[in-house]
Short mmCIF file of C-alpha atoms in Angstrom, two decimals:
data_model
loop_
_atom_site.label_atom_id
_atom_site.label_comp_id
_atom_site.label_asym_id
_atom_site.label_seq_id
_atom_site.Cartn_x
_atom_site.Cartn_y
_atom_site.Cartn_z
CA UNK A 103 39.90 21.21 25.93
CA UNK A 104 38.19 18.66 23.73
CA UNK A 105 34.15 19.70 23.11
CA UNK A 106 31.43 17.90 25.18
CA UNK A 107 29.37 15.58 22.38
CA UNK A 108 25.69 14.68 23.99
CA UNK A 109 24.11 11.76 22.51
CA UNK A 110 20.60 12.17 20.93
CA UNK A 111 17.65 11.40 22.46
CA UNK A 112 14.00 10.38 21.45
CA UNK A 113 13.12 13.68 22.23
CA UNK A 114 15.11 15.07 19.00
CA UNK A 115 12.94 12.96 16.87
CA UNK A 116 10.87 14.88 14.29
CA UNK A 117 7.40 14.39 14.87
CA UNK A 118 6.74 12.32 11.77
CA UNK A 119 8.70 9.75 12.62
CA UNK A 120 7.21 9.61 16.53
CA UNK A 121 3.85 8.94 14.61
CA UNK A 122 5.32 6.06 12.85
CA UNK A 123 6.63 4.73 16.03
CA UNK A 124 3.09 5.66 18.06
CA UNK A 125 1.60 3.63 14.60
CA UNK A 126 3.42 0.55 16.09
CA UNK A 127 1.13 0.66 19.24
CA UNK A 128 -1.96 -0.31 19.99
CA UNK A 129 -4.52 1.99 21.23
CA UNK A 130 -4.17 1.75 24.90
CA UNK A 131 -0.40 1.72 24.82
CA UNK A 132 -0.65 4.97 22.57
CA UNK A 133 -2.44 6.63 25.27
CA UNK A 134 -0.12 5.51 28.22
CA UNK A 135 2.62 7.23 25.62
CA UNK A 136 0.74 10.69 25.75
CA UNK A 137 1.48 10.65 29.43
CA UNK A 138 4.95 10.48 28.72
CA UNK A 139 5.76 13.90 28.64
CA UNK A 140 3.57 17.28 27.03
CA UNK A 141 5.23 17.25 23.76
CA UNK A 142 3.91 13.68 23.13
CA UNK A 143 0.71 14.16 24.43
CA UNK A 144 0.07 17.64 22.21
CA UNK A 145 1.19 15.40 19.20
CA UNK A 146 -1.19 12.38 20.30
CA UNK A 147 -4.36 14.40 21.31
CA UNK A 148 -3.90 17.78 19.30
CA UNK A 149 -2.23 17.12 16.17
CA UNK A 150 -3.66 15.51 13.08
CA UNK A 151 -2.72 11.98 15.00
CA UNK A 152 -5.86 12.42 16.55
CA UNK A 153 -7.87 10.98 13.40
CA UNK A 154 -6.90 7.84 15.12
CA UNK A 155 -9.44 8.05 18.40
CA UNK A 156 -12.72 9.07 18.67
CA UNK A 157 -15.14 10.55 21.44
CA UNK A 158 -17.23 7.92 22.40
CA UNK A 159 -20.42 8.81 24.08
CA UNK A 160 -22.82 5.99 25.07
CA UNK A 161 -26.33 6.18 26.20
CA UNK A 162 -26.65 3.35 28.29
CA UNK A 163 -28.94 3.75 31.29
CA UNK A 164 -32.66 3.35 30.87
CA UNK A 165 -34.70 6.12 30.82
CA UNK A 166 -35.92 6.39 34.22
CA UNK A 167 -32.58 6.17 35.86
CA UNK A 168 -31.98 9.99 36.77
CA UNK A 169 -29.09 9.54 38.74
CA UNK A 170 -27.22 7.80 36.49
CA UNK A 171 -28.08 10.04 33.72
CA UNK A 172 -26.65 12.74 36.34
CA UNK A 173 -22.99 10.71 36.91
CA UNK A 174 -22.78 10.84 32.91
CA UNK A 175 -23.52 13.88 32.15
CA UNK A 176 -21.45 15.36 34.69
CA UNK A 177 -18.59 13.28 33.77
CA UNK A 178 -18.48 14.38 30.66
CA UNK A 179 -18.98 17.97 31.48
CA UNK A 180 -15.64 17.91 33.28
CA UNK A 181 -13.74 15.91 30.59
CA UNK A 182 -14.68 18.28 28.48
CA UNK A 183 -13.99 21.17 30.27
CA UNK A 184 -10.67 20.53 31.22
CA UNK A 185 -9.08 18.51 28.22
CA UNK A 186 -7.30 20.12 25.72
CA UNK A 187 -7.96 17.36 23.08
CA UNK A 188 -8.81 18.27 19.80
CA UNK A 189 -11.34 15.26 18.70
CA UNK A 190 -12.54 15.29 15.38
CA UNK A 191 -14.63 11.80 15.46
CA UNK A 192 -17.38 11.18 17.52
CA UNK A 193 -20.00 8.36 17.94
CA UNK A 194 -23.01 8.65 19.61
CA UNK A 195 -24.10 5.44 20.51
CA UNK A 196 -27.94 4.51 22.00
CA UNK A 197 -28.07 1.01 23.78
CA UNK A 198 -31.12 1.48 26.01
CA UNK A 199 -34.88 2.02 24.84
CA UNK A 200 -36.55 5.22 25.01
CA UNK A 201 -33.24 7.32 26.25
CA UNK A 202 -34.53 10.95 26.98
CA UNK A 203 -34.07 13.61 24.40
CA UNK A 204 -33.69 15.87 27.62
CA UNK A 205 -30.20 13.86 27.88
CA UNK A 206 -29.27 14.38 24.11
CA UNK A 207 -30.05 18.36 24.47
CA UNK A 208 -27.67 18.01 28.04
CA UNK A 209 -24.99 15.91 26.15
CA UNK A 210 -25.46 18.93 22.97
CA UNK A 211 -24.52 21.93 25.49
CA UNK A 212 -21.47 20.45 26.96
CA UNK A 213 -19.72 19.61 23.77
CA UNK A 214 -21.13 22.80 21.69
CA UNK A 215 -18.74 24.19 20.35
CA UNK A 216 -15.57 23.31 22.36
CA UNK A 217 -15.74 19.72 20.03
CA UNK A 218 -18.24 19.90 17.43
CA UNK A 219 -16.75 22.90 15.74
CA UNK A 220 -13.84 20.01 14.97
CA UNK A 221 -15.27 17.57 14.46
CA UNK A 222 -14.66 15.99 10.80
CA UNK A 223 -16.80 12.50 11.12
CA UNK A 224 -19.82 11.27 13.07
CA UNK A 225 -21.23 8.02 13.59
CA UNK A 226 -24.92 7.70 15.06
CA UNK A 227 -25.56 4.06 16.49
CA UNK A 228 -28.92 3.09 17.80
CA UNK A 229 -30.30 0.00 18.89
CA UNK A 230 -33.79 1.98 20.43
CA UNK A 231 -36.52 3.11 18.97
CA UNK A 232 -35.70 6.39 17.43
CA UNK A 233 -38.37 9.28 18.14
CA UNK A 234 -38.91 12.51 15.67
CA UNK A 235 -38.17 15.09 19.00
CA UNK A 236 -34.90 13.15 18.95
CA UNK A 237 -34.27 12.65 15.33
CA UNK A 238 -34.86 16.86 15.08
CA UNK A 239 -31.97 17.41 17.87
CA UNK A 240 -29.72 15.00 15.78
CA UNK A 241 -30.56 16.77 12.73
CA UNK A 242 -30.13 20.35 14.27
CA UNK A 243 -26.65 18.83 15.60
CA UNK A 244 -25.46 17.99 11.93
CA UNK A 245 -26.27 21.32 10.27
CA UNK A 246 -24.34 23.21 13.25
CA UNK A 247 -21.38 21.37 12.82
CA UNK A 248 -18.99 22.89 10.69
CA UNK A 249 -16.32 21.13 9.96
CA UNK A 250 -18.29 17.92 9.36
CA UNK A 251 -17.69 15.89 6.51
CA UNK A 252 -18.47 12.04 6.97
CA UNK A 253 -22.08 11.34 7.97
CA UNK A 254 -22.86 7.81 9.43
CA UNK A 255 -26.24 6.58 10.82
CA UNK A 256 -26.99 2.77 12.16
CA UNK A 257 -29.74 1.71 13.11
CA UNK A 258 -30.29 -2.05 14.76
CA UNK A 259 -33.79 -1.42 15.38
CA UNK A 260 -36.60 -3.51 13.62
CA UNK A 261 -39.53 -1.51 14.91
CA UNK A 262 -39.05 2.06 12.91
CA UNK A 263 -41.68 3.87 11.18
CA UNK A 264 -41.47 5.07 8.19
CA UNK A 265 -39.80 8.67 9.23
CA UNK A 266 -39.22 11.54 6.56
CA UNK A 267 -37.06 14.05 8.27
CA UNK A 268 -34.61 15.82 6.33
CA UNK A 269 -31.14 16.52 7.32
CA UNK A 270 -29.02 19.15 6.33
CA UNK A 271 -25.92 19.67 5.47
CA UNK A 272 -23.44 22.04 3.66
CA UNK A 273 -20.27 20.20 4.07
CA UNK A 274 -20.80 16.33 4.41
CA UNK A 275 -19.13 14.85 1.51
CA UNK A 276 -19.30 11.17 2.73
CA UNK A 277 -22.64 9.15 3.98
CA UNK A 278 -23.12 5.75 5.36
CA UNK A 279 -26.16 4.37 6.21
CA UNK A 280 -27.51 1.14 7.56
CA UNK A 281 -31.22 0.23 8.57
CA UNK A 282 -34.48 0.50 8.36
CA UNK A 283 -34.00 4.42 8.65
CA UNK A 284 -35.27 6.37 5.55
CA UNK A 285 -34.73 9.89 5.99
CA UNK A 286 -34.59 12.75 3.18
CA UNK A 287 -30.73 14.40 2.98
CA UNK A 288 -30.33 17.50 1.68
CA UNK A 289 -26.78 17.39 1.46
CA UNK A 290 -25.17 19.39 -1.98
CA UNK A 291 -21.81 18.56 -1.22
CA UNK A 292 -21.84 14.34 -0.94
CA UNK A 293 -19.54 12.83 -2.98
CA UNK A 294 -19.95 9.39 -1.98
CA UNK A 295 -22.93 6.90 -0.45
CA UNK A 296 -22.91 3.75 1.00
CA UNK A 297 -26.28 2.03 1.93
CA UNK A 298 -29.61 0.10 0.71
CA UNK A 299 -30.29 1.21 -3.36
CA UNK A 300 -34.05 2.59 -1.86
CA UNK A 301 -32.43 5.40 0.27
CA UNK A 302 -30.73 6.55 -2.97
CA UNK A 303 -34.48 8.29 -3.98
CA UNK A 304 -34.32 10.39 -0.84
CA UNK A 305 -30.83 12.17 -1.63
CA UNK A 306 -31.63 15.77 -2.89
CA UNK A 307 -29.48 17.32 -5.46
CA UNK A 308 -27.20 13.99 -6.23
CA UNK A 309 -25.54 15.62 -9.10
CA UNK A 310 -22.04 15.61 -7.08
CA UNK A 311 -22.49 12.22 -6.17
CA UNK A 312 -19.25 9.99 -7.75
CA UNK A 313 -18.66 7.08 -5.65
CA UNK A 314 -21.70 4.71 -4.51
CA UNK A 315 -21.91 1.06 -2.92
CA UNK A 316 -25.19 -0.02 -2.59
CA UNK A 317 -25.78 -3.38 -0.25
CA UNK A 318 -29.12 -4.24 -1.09
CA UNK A 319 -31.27 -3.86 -4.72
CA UNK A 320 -34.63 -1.59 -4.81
CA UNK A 321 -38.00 -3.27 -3.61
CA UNK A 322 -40.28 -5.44 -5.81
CA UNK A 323 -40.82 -2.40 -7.87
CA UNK A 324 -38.96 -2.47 -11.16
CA UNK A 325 -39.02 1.34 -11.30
CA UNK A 326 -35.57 2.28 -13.86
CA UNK A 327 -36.03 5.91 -12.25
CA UNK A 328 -34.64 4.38 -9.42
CA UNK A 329 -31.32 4.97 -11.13
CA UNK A 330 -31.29 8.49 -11.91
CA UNK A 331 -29.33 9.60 -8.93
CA UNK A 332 -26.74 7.54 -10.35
CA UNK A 333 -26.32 9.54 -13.67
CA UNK A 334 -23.46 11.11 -12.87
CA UNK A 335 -21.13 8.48 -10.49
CA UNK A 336 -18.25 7.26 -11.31
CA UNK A 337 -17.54 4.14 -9.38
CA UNK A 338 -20.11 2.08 -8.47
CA UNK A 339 -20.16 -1.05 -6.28
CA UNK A 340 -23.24 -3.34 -5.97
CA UNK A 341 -23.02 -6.39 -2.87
CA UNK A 342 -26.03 -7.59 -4.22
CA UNK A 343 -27.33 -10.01 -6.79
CA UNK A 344 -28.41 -7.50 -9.69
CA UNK A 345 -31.27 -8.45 -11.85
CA UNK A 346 -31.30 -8.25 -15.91
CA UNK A 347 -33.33 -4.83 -16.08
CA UNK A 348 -31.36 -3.37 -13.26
CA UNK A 349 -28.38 -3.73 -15.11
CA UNK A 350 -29.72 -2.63 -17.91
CA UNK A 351 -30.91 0.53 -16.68
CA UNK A 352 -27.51 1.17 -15.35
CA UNK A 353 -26.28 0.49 -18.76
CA UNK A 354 -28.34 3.11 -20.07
CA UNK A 355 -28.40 6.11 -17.46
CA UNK A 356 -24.82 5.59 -15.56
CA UNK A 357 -22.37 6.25 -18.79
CA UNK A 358 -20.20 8.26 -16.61
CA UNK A 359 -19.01 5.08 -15.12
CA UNK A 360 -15.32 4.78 -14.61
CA UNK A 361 -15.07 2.04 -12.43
CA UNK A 362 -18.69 -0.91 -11.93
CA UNK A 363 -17.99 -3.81 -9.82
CA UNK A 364 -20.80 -5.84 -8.94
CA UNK A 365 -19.70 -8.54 -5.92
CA UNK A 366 -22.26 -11.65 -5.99
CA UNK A 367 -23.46 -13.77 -8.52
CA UNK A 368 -26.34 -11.78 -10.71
CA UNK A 369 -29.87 -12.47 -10.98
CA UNK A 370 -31.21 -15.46 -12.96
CA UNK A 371 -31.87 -14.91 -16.88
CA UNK A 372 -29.49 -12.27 -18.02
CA UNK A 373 -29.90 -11.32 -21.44
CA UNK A 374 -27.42 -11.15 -24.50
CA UNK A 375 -28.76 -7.94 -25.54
CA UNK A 376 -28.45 -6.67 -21.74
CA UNK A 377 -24.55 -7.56 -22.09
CA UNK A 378 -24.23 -5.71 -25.42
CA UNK A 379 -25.61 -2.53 -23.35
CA UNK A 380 -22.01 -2.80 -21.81
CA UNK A 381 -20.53 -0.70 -24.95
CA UNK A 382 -22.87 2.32 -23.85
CA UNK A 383 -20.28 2.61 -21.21
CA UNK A 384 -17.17 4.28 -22.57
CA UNK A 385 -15.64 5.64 -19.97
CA UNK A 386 -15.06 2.84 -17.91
CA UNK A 387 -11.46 1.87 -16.86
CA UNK A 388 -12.49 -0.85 -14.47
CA UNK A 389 -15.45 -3.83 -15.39
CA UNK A 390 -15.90 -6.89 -12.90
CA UNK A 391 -18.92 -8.93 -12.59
CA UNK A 392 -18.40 -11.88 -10.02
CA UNK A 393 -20.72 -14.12 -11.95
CA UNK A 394 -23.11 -14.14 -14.75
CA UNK A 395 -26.16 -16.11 -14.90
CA UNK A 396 -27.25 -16.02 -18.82
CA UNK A 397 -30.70 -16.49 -19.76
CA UNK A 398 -29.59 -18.12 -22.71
CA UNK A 399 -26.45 -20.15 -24.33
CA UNK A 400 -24.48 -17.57 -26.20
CA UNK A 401 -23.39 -17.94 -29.97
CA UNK A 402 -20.07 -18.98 -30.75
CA UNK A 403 -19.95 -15.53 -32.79
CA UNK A 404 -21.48 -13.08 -29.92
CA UNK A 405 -19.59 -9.76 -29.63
CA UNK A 406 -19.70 -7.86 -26.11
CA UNK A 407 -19.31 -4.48 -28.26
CA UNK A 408 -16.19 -3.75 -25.75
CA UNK A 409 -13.57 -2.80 -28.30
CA UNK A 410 -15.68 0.43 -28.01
CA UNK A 411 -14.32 0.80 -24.69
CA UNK A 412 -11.03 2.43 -25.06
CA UNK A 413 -10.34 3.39 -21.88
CA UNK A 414 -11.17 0.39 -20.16
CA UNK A 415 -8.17 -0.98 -18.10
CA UNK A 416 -9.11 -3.77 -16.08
CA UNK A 417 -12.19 -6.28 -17.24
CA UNK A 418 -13.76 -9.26 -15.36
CA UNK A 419 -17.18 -10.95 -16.73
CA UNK A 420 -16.93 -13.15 -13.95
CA UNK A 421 -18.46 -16.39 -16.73
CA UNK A 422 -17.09 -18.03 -19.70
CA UNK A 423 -18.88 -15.02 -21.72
CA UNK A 424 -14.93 -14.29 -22.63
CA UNK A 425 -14.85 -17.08 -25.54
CA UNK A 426 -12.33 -16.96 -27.95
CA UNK A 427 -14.18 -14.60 -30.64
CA UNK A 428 -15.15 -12.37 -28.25
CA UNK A 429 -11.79 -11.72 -26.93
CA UNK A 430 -10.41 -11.30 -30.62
CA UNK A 431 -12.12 -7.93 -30.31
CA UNK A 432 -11.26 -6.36 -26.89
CA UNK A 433 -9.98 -3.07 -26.77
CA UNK A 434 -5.92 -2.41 -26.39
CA UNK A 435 -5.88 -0.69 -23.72
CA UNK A 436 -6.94 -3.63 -21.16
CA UNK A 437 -3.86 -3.98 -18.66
CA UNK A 438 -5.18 -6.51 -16.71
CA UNK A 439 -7.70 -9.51 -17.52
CA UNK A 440 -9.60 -12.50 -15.68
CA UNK A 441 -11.06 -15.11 -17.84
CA UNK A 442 -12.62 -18.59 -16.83
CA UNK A 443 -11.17 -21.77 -18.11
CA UNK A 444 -12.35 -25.24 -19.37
CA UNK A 445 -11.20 -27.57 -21.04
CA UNK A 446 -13.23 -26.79 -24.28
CA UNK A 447 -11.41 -23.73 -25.17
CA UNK A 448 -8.45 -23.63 -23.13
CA UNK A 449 -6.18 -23.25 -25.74
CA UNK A 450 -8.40 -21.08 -27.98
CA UNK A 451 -9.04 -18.21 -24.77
CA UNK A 452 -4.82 -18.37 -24.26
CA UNK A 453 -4.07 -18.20 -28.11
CA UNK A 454 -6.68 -15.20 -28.23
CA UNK A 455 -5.17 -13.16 -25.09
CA UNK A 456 -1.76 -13.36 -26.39
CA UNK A 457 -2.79 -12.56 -30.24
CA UNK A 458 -5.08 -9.69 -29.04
CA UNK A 459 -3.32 -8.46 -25.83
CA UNK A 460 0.14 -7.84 -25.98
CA UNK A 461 0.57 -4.80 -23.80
CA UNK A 462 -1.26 -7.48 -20.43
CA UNK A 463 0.55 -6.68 -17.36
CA UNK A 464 -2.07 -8.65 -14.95
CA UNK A 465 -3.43 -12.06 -16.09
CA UNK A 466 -5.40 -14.74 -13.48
CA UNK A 467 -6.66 -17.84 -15.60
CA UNK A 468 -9.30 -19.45 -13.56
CA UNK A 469 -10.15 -23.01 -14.32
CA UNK A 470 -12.84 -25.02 -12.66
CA UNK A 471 -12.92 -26.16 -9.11
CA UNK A 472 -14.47 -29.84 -10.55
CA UNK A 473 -13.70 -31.59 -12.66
CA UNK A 474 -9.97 -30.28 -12.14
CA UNK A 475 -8.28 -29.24 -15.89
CA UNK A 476 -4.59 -29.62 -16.26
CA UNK A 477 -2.94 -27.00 -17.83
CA UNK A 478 -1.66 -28.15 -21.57
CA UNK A 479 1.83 -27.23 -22.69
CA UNK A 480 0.15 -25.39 -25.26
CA UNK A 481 -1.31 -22.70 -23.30
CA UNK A 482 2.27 -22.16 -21.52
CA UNK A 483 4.07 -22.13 -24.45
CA UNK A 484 1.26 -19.33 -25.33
CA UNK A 485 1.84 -17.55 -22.54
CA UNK A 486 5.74 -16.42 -23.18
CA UNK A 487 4.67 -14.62 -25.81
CA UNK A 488 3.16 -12.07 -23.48
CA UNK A 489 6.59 -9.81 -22.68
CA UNK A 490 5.12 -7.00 -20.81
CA UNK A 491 3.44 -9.88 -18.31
CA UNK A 492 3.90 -8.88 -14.27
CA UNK A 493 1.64 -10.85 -12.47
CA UNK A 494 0.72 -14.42 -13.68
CA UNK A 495 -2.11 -16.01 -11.53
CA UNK A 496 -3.76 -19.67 -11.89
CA UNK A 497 -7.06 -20.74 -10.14
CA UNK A 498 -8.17 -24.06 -9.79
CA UNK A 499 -5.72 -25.33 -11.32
CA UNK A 500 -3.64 -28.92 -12.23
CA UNK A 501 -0.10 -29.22 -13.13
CA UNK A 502 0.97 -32.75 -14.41
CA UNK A 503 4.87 -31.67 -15.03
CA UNK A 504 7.10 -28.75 -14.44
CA UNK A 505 5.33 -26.05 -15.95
CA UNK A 506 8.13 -23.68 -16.70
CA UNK A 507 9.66 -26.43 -19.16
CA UNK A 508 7.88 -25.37 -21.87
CA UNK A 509 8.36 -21.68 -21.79
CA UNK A 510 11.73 -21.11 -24.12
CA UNK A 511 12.26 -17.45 -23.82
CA UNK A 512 12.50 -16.18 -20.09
CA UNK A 513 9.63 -13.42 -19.28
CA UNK A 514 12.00 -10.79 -17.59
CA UNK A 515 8.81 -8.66 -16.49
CA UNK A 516 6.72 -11.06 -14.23
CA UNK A 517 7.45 -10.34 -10.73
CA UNK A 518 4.69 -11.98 -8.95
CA UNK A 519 3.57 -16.18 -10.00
CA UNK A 520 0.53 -16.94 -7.58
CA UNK A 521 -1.21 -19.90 -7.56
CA UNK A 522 -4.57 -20.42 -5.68
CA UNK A 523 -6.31 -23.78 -4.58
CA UNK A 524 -4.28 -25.36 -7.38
CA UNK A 525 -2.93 -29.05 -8.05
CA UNK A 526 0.53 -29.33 -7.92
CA UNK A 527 4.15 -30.59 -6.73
CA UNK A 528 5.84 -27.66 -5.68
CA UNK A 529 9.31 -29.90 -5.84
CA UNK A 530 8.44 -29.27 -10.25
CA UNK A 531 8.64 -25.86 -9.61
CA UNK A 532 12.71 -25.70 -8.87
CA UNK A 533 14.91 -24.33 -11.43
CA UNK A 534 12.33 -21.57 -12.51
CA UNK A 535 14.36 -19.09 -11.60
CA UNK A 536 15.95 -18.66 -15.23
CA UNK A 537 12.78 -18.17 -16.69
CA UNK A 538 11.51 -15.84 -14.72
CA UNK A 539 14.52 -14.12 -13.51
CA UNK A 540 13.03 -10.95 -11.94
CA UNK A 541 10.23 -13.03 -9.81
CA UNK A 542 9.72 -11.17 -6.21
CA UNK A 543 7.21 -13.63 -4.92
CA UNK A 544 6.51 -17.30 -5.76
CA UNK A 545 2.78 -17.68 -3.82
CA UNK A 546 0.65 -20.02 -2.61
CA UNK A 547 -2.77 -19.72 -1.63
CA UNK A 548 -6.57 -21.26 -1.09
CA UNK A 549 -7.97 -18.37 -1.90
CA UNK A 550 -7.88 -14.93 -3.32
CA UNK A 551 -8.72 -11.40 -2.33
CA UNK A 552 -11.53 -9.63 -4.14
CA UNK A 553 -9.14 -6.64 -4.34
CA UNK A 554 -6.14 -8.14 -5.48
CA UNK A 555 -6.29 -6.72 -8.64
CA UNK A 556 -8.01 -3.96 -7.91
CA UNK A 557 -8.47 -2.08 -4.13
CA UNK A 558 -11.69 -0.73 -4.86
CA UNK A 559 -13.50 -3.56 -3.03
CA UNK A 560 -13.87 -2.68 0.95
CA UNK A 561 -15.56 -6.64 1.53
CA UNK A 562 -12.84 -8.83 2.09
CA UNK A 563 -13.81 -11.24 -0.32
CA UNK A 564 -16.09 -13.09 -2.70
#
């Protein structure tokens, strides 16, 4: 008698790939999927897939509207009660003025502890005027969660005085804010900080503080203590326009720096001396500056001071600071380089990077928008001599001719040729394939991602 052979089913999937498959959905489809069956839903709802939902609970009836308030509240109490979901995000959000704190205390009883004592990340939204008997229950709600460990607070609300309420915490390692809220944190465990440069004053203890993005510069006050809660970060990410003595004072405090980006154009009147601060910095891997406004014209002999940086992998000055001499004395161990273009010393900045740089894996050349340069047969006949070459990008560029003709020796390393808001006939570009025989992608593109060379950027672009 020949043996019965049953065909699998879905059901003897391992549960890591039913989370790439439930990854394929969108939200609501994912929960129509948790009725499926129990086993789905207890991998959905009470599993570590979870991180993908959050509790939601909205204040949005006005103050005086009790039997509302009642609907909600009892709602809620019976979700809660009965579910067997294991949230670990919540958001509170506050869309009505003047919403009770009585409601907040209510809201506080029927989720503690059956879902705060998971709960990993919290989100406070308000668009009404936040009181201090309600900023004290949201404080009280932080410290008594135990689990917590993502704090963030926004606040749409113009009309907020000046509160200084501390909150506490012994395990929130990661704070947002946005608004006009100023509180005091005393929260020994952050790690990282995202929010306006001024709130920076009111963290207690910062020393554990290593990754910050600040979206707005201090106040009219030029205070360089402003900084010292930044002593000890490592990355650091300013969406701002940065001023000369900002920069400088970063210079001088932050040498723990591993990775500074700073997004927007900088303040008018930077100073050569303010540059040269740069070399205080020797630990940095990363350096990009979208745009330097100098105070004045540089000499043709300026040094940077970066060759002190030996650990610096990735540099962007984000101006034509990069001249020729100054790129004679970069440090080896950059992997990956932007420089800006012009027809003055296009040939000089190309001959310099391939002299200086031999180990470059990552190289975008970015020439001006107007009036439009054409690359010379020079610079690509530079460029081959750059073996260890992956990723070749040109900005702004024009092409007159093919532009692989005058390469003789095939680069067998590039595997990615992009070219962004550039002038050319892509019919020039056939036949490349023998000298750049291991190409993956051939690209085209109007613009570029802040993060394409690096992915510590969260903005999607300059």
């Amino acid at each position: 008698m020949g043996t019965l052979v049953t065909k699998p089913t879905i059901d003897a999937l391992p549960e890591k790939v039913l989370c790439m498959i439930f990854d394929r959905l969108d939200r609501d489809n994912v929960k129509n999927a948790s009725l499926t069956c129990r086993r789905w839903h207890d991998i959905i709802f009470c599993s570590d897939y979870i991180n993908r939902f959050q509790l939601c609970i909205s204040f949005d009836w006005p103050w005086n509207d009790a039997a509302r308030s009642r609907e909600v509240m009892q709602k809620l109490n019976d979700s809660v009660k009965h579910t067997k979901r294991c949230y670990r995000k919540m958001c509170l959000v506050a869309t009505e003025t003047t919403t009770p704190v009585e409601d907040m205390q209510t809201i506080w009883r029927i989720i503690h502890p059956k879902v705060t004592n998971n709960l990993i990340s919290l989100a406070l939204e308000f668009t009404w005027f936040c009181s201090i008997p309600a900023m004290r229950v949201l404080s009280d709600w932080v410290k008594l969660m135990p689990k917590l460990q993502s704090l963030s607070v926004s606040n749409y609300h113009e009309g907020v005085d000046n509160y200084m309420y501390t909150i506490n915490s012994t395990t929130v390692k990661h704070m947002q804010i946005a608004g006009p809220y100023i509180f005091g944190f005393h929260m020994p465990q952050l790690e990282s900080f995202s929010g306006e440069m001024c709130i920076l004053g009111q963290l207690d203890e910062p020393a554990k503080l290593k990754r910050v993005e600040l979206y707005s510069g201090p106040n009219e006050s030029k205070d360089r203590s402003i900084v010292h809660p930044l002593a000890h970060v490592e990355t650091l990410t300013m969406f701002f326009s940065v001023e000369d003595w900002l920069l400088a004072a970063i210079c001088d405090t932050c040498t723990e720096l591993k990775h500074l980006y700073v997004a927007y154009r900088t303040g008018p009147l930077i100073r050569s001396t303010t540059l040269k601060r740069f070399s205080k910095l020797v630990n940095l891997r990363e350096l990009v500056i979208r745009s330097i406004s100098m105070q004045d014209m540089l000499p043709s002999d300026f040094d940077l001071g970066l060759s002190n940086l030996t650990k610096l992998e990735l540099l962007d000055l984000g101006s034509d600071a990069l001249e020729a001499p100054t790129l004679t004395r970069l440090p080896k161990s950059i992997r990956s380089l932007t420089v800006r273009i012009n027809a003055r010393n296009e040939t000089k900045v190309i001959e310099s990077i391939t002299n200086t740089l031999p180990q470059l894996q990552k190289l975008r050349l970015m020439y001006p928008e107007q009036p439009r340069v054409q690359v010379a047969k020079r610079s690509m006949q530079s460029l081959q001599h750059l073996k260890r070459l992956e990723v070749l990008v040109f900005q702004n560029a024009k092409f007159g001719e093919s532009l692989h003709l005058e390469i003789e020796a095939p680069l067998q390393n590039m595997r990615e040729l992009l070219f962004v808001n550039c002038e050319l006939d892509r019919n020039r570009l056939r036949g490349f394939r023998p000298i750049f025989p291991n190409l993956e992608e051939l690209q085209f593109s109007s613009h570029l991602q802040i993060d394409y060379f690096t992915n510590q950027f969260k903005r999607d672009g300059w």
